[in-house]
mmCIF file of C-alpha atoms in Angstrom:
data_model
loop_
_atom_site.group_PDB
_atom_site.id
_atom_site.type_symbol
_atom_site.label_atom_id
_atom_site.label_comp_id
_atom_site.label_asym_id
_atom_site.label_seq_id
_atom_site.Cartn_x
_atom_site.Cartn_y
_atom_site.Cartn_z
ATOM 1 C CA MET X 1424 5.525 -6.469 -26.752
ATOM 2 C CA ARG X 1425 4.248 -4.832 -23.579
ATOM 3 C CA LEU X 1426 0.655 -3.653 -23.658
ATOM 4 C CA PRO X 1427 0.159 -0.442 -21.657
ATOM 5 C CA LEU X 1428 -2.297 -0.382 -18.802
ATOM 6 C CA PRO X 1429 -5.511 1.531 -19.537
ATOM 7 C CA GLN X 1430 -5.044 5.117 -18.412
ATOM 8 C CA PHE X 1431 -8.181 7.192 -18.683
ATOM 9 C CA SER X 1432 -7.586 10.901 -18.807
ATOM 10 C CA ALA X 1433 -9.852 11.730 -15.855
ATOM 11 C CA HIS X 1434 -7.818 9.487 -13.573
ATOM 12 C CA ALA X 1435 -4.373 9.976 -15.080
ATOM 13 C CA LYS X 1436 -4.432 13.677 -14.251
ATOM 14 C CA GLN X 1437 -4.672 12.996 -10.540
ATOM 15 C CA PRO X 1438 -1.168 12.877 -9.020
ATOM 16 C CA ASN X 1439 -2.133 10.295 -6.390
ATOM 17 C CA HIS X 1440 -3.298 7.796 -9.029
ATOM 18 C CA ILE X 1441 -0.384 5.362 -8.983
ATOM 19 C CA ALA X 1442 -1.634 1.913 -9.969
ATOM 20 C CA GLU X 1443 -4.412 -0.385 -11.084
ATOM 21 C CA VAL X 1444 -5.790 -3.539 -9.444
ATOM 22 C CA VAL X 1445 -4.777 -6.673 -11.383
ATOM 23 C CA GLU X 1446 -5.687 -9.362 -8.841
ATOM 24 C CA THR X 1447 -8.090 -9.275 -5.937
ATOM 25 C CA ALA X 1448 -9.128 -11.326 -2.917
ATOM 26 C CA THR X 1449 -11.085 -10.933 0.308
ATOM 27 C CA THR X 1450 -8.142 -9.808 2.446
ATOM 28 C CA GLU X 1451 -5.809 -8.201 -0.095
ATOM 29 C CA PHE X 1452 -5.252 -7.086 -3.662
ATOM 30 C CA LEU X 1453 -2.387 -6.914 -6.126
ATOM 31 C CA ALA X 1454 -1.830 -3.680 -8.040
ATOM 32 C CA GLN X 1455 0.402 -2.852 -10.989
ATOM 33 C CA CYS X 1456 2.022 0.580 -11.079
ATOM 34 C CA LEU X 1457 1.115 2.802 -14.002
ATOM 35 C CA GLU X 1458 3.872 3.525 -16.474
ATOM 36 C CA PRO X 1459 5.526 6.920 -15.989
ATOM 37 C CA ASP X 1460 5.443 9.493 -18.769
ATOM 38 C CA THR X 1461 9.244 9.453 -19.019
ATOM 39 C CA LEU X 1462 11.767 6.667 -19.566
ATOM 40 C CA SER X 1463 12.068 5.493 -15.971
ATOM 41 C CA PHE X 1464 10.784 2.759 -13.733
ATOM 42 C CA PRO X 1465 7.559 3.313 -11.773
ATOM 43 C CA VAL X 1466 8.134 4.526 -8.224
ATOM 44 C CA MET X 1467 7.591 1.591 -5.866
ATOM 45 C CA PRO X 1468 5.309 2.614 -2.962
ATOM 46 C CA PRO X 1469 7.014 2.336 0.442
ATOM 47 C CA PHE X 1470 6.503 -0.654 2.698
ATOM 48 C CA GLY X 1471 3.712 0.182 5.153
ATOM 49 C CA SER X 1472 2.357 3.124 3.128
ATOM 50 C CA TRP X 1473 -1.392 3.732 2.747
ATOM 51 C CA VAL X 1474 -3.402 3.362 -0.458
ATOM 52 C CA LYS X 1475 -7.087 3.222 -1.378
ATOM 53 C CA SER X 1476 -9.328 1.845 -4.097
ATOM 54 C CA TRP X 1477 -13.080 1.231 -4.584
ATOM 55 C CA ASP X 1478 -15.700 -1.473 -4.756
ATOM 56 C CA ASP X 1479 -17.965 -0.366 -7.615
ATOM 57 C CA GLU X 1480 -20.892 -2.497 -6.481
ATOM 58 C CA SER X 1481 -21.259 -0.900 -3.058
ATOM 59 C CA GLY X 1482 -19.381 2.343 -3.594
ATOM 60 C CA ASN X 1483 -17.199 1.551 -0.577
ATOM 61 C CA GLN X 1484 -13.784 3.170 -0.463
ATOM 62 C CA ILE X 1485 -11.299 0.447 0.455
ATOM 63 C CA TYR X 1486 -8.235 1.287 2.575
ATOM 64 C CA GLY X 1487 -5.089 -0.803 2.767
ATOM 65 C CA VAL X 1488 -1.366 -0.792 3.442
ATOM 66 C CA VAL X 1489 1.432 -1.948 1.130
ATOM 67 C CA TYR X 1490 3.175 -5.066 2.439
ATOM 68 C CA HIS X 1491 5.090 -6.425 -0.553
ATOM 69 C CA ALA X 1492 6.437 -4.913 -3.791
ATOM 70 C CA THR X 1493 8.350 -6.301 -6.757
ATOM 71 C CA THR X 1494 9.816 -5.211 -10.073
ATOM 72 C CA SER X 1495 10.047 -8.097 -12.519
ATOM 73 C CA PRO X 1496 9.846 -8.964 -16.247
ATOM 74 C CA ILE X 1497 6.401 -8.751 -17.831
ATOM 75 C CA ASP X 1498 6.558 -12.453 -18.746
ATOM 76 C CA SER X 1499 7.980 -15.598 -17.185
ATOM 77 C CA VAL X 1500 10.234 -16.434 -20.136
ATOM 78 C CA HIS X 1501 12.699 -13.549 -20.021
ATOM 79 C CA ARG X 1502 14.699 -12.625 -16.962
ATOM 80 C CA ALA X 1503 16.368 -9.320 -16.172
ATOM 81 C CA ARG X 1504 20.161 -9.448 -16.221
ATOM 82 C CA ALA X 1505 22.910 -7.091 -15.135
ATOM 83 C CA LEU X 1506 24.039 -4.801 -17.961
ATOM 84 C CA GLY X 1507 26.598 -2.671 -16.149
ATOM 85 C CA MET X 1508 24.971 0.542 -17.345
ATOM 86 C CA SER X 1509 23.626 3.606 -15.566
ATOM 87 C CA LEU X 1510 19.977 4.605 -15.922
ATOM 88 C CA ASP X 1511 21.036 7.416 -18.244
ATOM 89 C CA ASP X 1512 22.921 4.914 -20.423
ATOM 90 C CA LEU X 1513 19.876 2.637 -20.470
ATOM 91 C CA ARG X 1514 17.644 5.505 -21.578
ATOM 92 C CA GLU X 1515 19.998 6.284 -24.446
ATOM 93 C CA GLN X 1516 21.075 2.822 -25.558
ATOM 94 C CA GLN X 1517 18.448 0.367 -24.298
ATOM 95 C CA PRO X 1518 15.154 2.285 -23.919
ATOM 96 C CA GLN X 1519 13.126 -0.874 -24.519
ATOM 97 C CA ILE X 1520 14.255 -2.131 -21.095
ATOM 98 C CA PHE X 1521 11.741 0.151 -19.402
ATOM 99 C CA ALA X 1522 8.873 -1.455 -21.342
ATOM 100 C CA MET X 1523 9.945 -4.988 -20.414
ATOM 101 C CA LEU X 1524 9.570 -4.653 -16.641
ATOM 102 C CA LYS X 1525 6.565 -4.170 -14.387
ATOM 103 C CA THR X 1526 6.299 -2.990 -10.790
ATOM 104 C CA GLU X 1527 3.585 -4.538 -8.635
ATOM 105 C CA PHE X 1528 2.655 -4.325 -4.981
ATOM 106 C CA ARG X 1529 0.412 -6.250 -2.625
ATOM 107 C CA VAL X 1530 -1.960 -4.441 -0.301
ATOM 108 C CA ALA X 1531 -3.399 -5.729 2.973
ATOM 109 C CA ILE X 1532 -6.986 -4.467 3.301
ATOM 110 C CA VAL X 1533 -7.587 -2.873 6.712
ATOM 111 C CA GLY X 1534 -10.974 -1.172 6.387
ATOM 112 C CA PHE X 1535 -13.488 0.699 4.287
ATOM 113 C CA GLN X 1536 -15.736 3.748 4.234
ATOM 114 C CA PRO X 1537 -19.300 3.685 2.810
ATOM 115 C CA PRO X 1538 -20.190 6.263 0.160
ATOM 116 C CA LYS X 1539 -22.751 8.089 2.323
ATOM 117 C CA ARG X 1540 -21.656 11.644 3.152
ATOM 118 C CA GLY X 1541 -20.127 11.807 6.617
ATOM 119 C CA ALA X 1542 -20.030 8.013 6.988
ATOM 120 C CA VAL X 1543 -17.500 6.659 9.444
ATOM 121 C CA ALA X 1544 -14.686 4.368 8.321
ATOM 122 C CA TYR X 1545 -14.920 0.774 9.516
ATOM 123 C CA GLN X 1546 -11.725 -0.949 10.591
ATOM 124 C CA HIS X 1547 -12.487 -4.467 9.463
ATOM 125 C CA LEU X 1548 -12.636 -6.298 6.138
ATOM 126 C CA PRO X 1549 -15.219 -4.947 3.682
ATOM 127 C CA PRO X 1550 -17.959 -7.132 2.161
ATOM 128 C CA ARG X 1551 -16.023 -7.123 -1.125
ATOM 129 C CA PRO X 1552 -12.535 -6.044 -2.171
ATOM 130 C CA PRO X 1553 -11.977 -3.669 -5.099
ATOM 131 C CA GLN X 1554 -12.557 -5.167 -8.542
ATOM 132 C CA VAL X 1555 -9.855 -5.831 -11.101
ATOM 133 C CA HIS X 1556 -8.925 -2.709 -13.113
ATOM 134 C CA GLN X 1557 -10.010 -0.321 -10.363
ATOM 135 C CA ALA X 1558 -7.682 2.643 -9.887
ATOM 136 C CA VAL X 1559 -5.405 2.690 -6.841
ATOM 137 C CA TYR X 1560 -4.462 5.982 -5.184
ATOM 138 C CA ARG X 1561 -2.030 7.079 -2.502
ATOM 139 C CA CYS X 1562 -3.857 8.250 0.611
ATOM 140 C CA ASP X 1563 -3.132 11.809 1.656
ATOM 141 C CA SER X 1564 -1.976 12.681 5.180
ATOM 142 C CA ASP X 1565 -5.383 13.844 6.409
ATOM 143 C CA GLU X 1566 -7.027 10.581 5.337
ATOM 144 C CA VAL X 1567 -4.412 8.481 7.105
ATOM 145 C CA MET X 1568 -4.606 10.499 10.329
ATOM 146 C CA ALA X 1569 -8.413 10.394 10.348
ATOM 147 C CA PHE X 1570 -8.485 6.633 9.779
ATOM 148 C CA THR X 1571 -5.869 5.908 12.450
ATOM 149 C CA GLU X 1572 -7.617 7.840 15.223
ATOM 150 C CA GLN X 1573 -8.871 4.365 16.113
ATOM 151 C CA LEU X 1574 -6.449 1.444 16.240
ATOM 152 C CA ASP X 1575 -8.651 -1.596 15.622
ATOM 153 C CA PHE X 1576 -6.990 -2.005 12.208
ATOM 154 C CA LEU X 1577 -3.904 -3.343 14.016
ATOM 155 C CA ARG X 1578 -5.820 -6.534 14.803
ATOM 156 C CA THR X 1579 -6.691 -6.910 11.114
ATOM 157 C CA LEU X 1580 -3.001 -6.587 10.244
ATOM 158 C CA MET X 1581 -2.070 -9.048 12.974
ATOM 159 C CA ASP X 1582 -4.207 -11.702 11.258
ATOM 160 C CA MET X 1583 -2.891 -11.019 7.744
ATOM 161 C CA PRO X 1584 -1.678 -14.316 6.226
ATOM 162 C CA GLY X 1585 1.525 -14.320 4.208
ATOM 163 C CA ALA X 1586 2.689 -10.871 5.313
ATOM 164 C CA PRO X 1587 5.748 -10.005 7.456
ATOM 165 C CA VAL X 1588 3.322 -8.950 10.175
ATOM 166 C CA ASP X 1589 5.691 -7.603 12.842
ATOM 167 C CA GLY X 1590 7.706 -5.517 10.397
ATOM 168 C CA LEU X 1591 4.527 -4.319 8.671
ATOM 169 C CA ILE X 1592 2.908 -3.171 11.909
ATOM 170 C CA ALA X 1593 6.097 -1.369 12.900
ATOM 171 C CA ALA X 1594 6.283 0.352 9.496
ATOM 172 C CA VAL X 1595 2.628 1.434 9.644
ATOM 173 C CA ILE X 1596 2.936 2.837 13.165
ATOM 174 C CA ARG X 1597 6.219 4.562 12.279
ATOM 175 C CA HIS X 1598 4.631 6.145 9.204
ATOM 176 C CA CYS X 1599 1.612 7.376 11.191
ATOM 177 C CA TYR X 1600 3.805 8.627 14.036
ATOM 178 C CA GLN X 1601 5.797 10.740 11.594
ATOM 179 C CA LEU X 1602 2.638 12.058 9.907
ATOM 180 C CA ARG X 1603 1.359 13.078 13.328
ATOM 181 C CA LYS X 1604 4.538 15.062 13.954
ATOM 182 C CA LEU X 1605 5.748 12.697 16.698
ATOM 183 C CA ASP X 1606 2.511 12.716 18.707
ATOM 184 C CA ARG X 1607 3.691 10.888 21.829
ATOM 185 C CA ASP X 1608 0.184 10.282 23.198
ATOM 186 C CA TRP X 1609 -0.884 8.527 19.981
ATOM 187 C CA LEU X 1610 2.267 6.369 20.032
ATOM 188 C CA VAL X 1611 1.645 5.351 23.652
ATOM 189 C CA GLN X 1612 -1.926 4.371 22.766
ATOM 190 C CA ALA X 1613 -0.668 2.309 19.818
ATOM 191 C CA GLY X 1614 1.797 0.547 22.132
ATOM 192 C CA ARG X 1615 -0.952 -0.260 24.627
ATOM 193 C CA THR X 1616 -3.177 -1.635 21.870
ATOM 194 C CA LEU X 1617 -0.351 -3.854 20.647
ATOM 195 C CA SER X 1618 0.310 -5.075 24.170
ATOM 196 C CA VAL X 1619 -3.296 -6.262 24.441
ATOM 197 C CA LEU X 1620 -3.225 -7.906 21.014
ATOM 198 C CA LEU X 1621 0.045 -9.706 21.715
ATOM 199 C CA LYS X 1622 -1.247 -11.070 25.038
ATOM 200 C CA ASP X 1623 1.841 -10.213 27.078
ATOM 201 C CA ASP X 1624 4.336 -11.423 24.475
ATOM 202 C CA TYR X 1625 6.794 -8.747 25.617
ATOM 203 C CA ASP X 1626 9.693 -9.931 23.461
ATOM 204 C CA ARG X 1627 7.631 -9.542 20.301
ATOM 205 C CA LEU X 1628 6.261 -6.200 21.478
ATOM 206 C CA ARG X 1629 9.790 -4.958 22.187
ATOM 207 C CA VAL X 1630 10.980 -5.946 18.709
ATOM 208 C CA ILE X 1631 8.050 -4.153 17.023
ATOM 209 C CA LEU X 1632 8.374 -0.987 19.117
ATOM 210 C CA GLY X 1633 12.150 -1.030 18.615
ATOM 211 C CA GLN X 1634 11.584 -0.435 14.902
ATOM 212 C CA ILE X 1635 9.611 2.762 15.511
ATOM 213 C CA HIS X 1636 11.708 5.898 15.417
ATOM 214 C CA PRO X 1637 11.296 9.531 14.273
#
């Protein structure tokens, strides 16, 4: 039987609280989505979207972007199978299905901000990632725009092992471009930064930029 994730009332009331860290490493962490209050599957965060968590030891706020998400059975013994039913039918006839699946996502860490008031955000890996069972929140638009005023985080993404790097970078830039209401100057600067990082690999640059659209 599925054991629910701990959901403390102080955190659960915050709408941006979407998940909890279940596995952590220097460059990334794995988070499991919190169960919704209704009979439905957790909403999978979009590819390239921004989230944050904390390192309790230092108080650093850790920023990252989602690069992989899955919905799968809670154990390795049972496997989901097609039932030929709508979600409404499942809610009525097979409500236990919703308790047998989990939604998880992997986050590439791109920077951190110390707890000191007014501290700047650093766009490199933090001394420590967030601990297991730390809350994970969606970043709001203002946070994302403030963090992406500088573009050094693109180098951190470029070096991310195991991630679909080109598609991820395109998704992150596209997301930020839309948040900035199609700020052409920012997009040009992002393109120039990528050109430097890719060392004149124009074919790769063209493919990445070709995935960026309003």
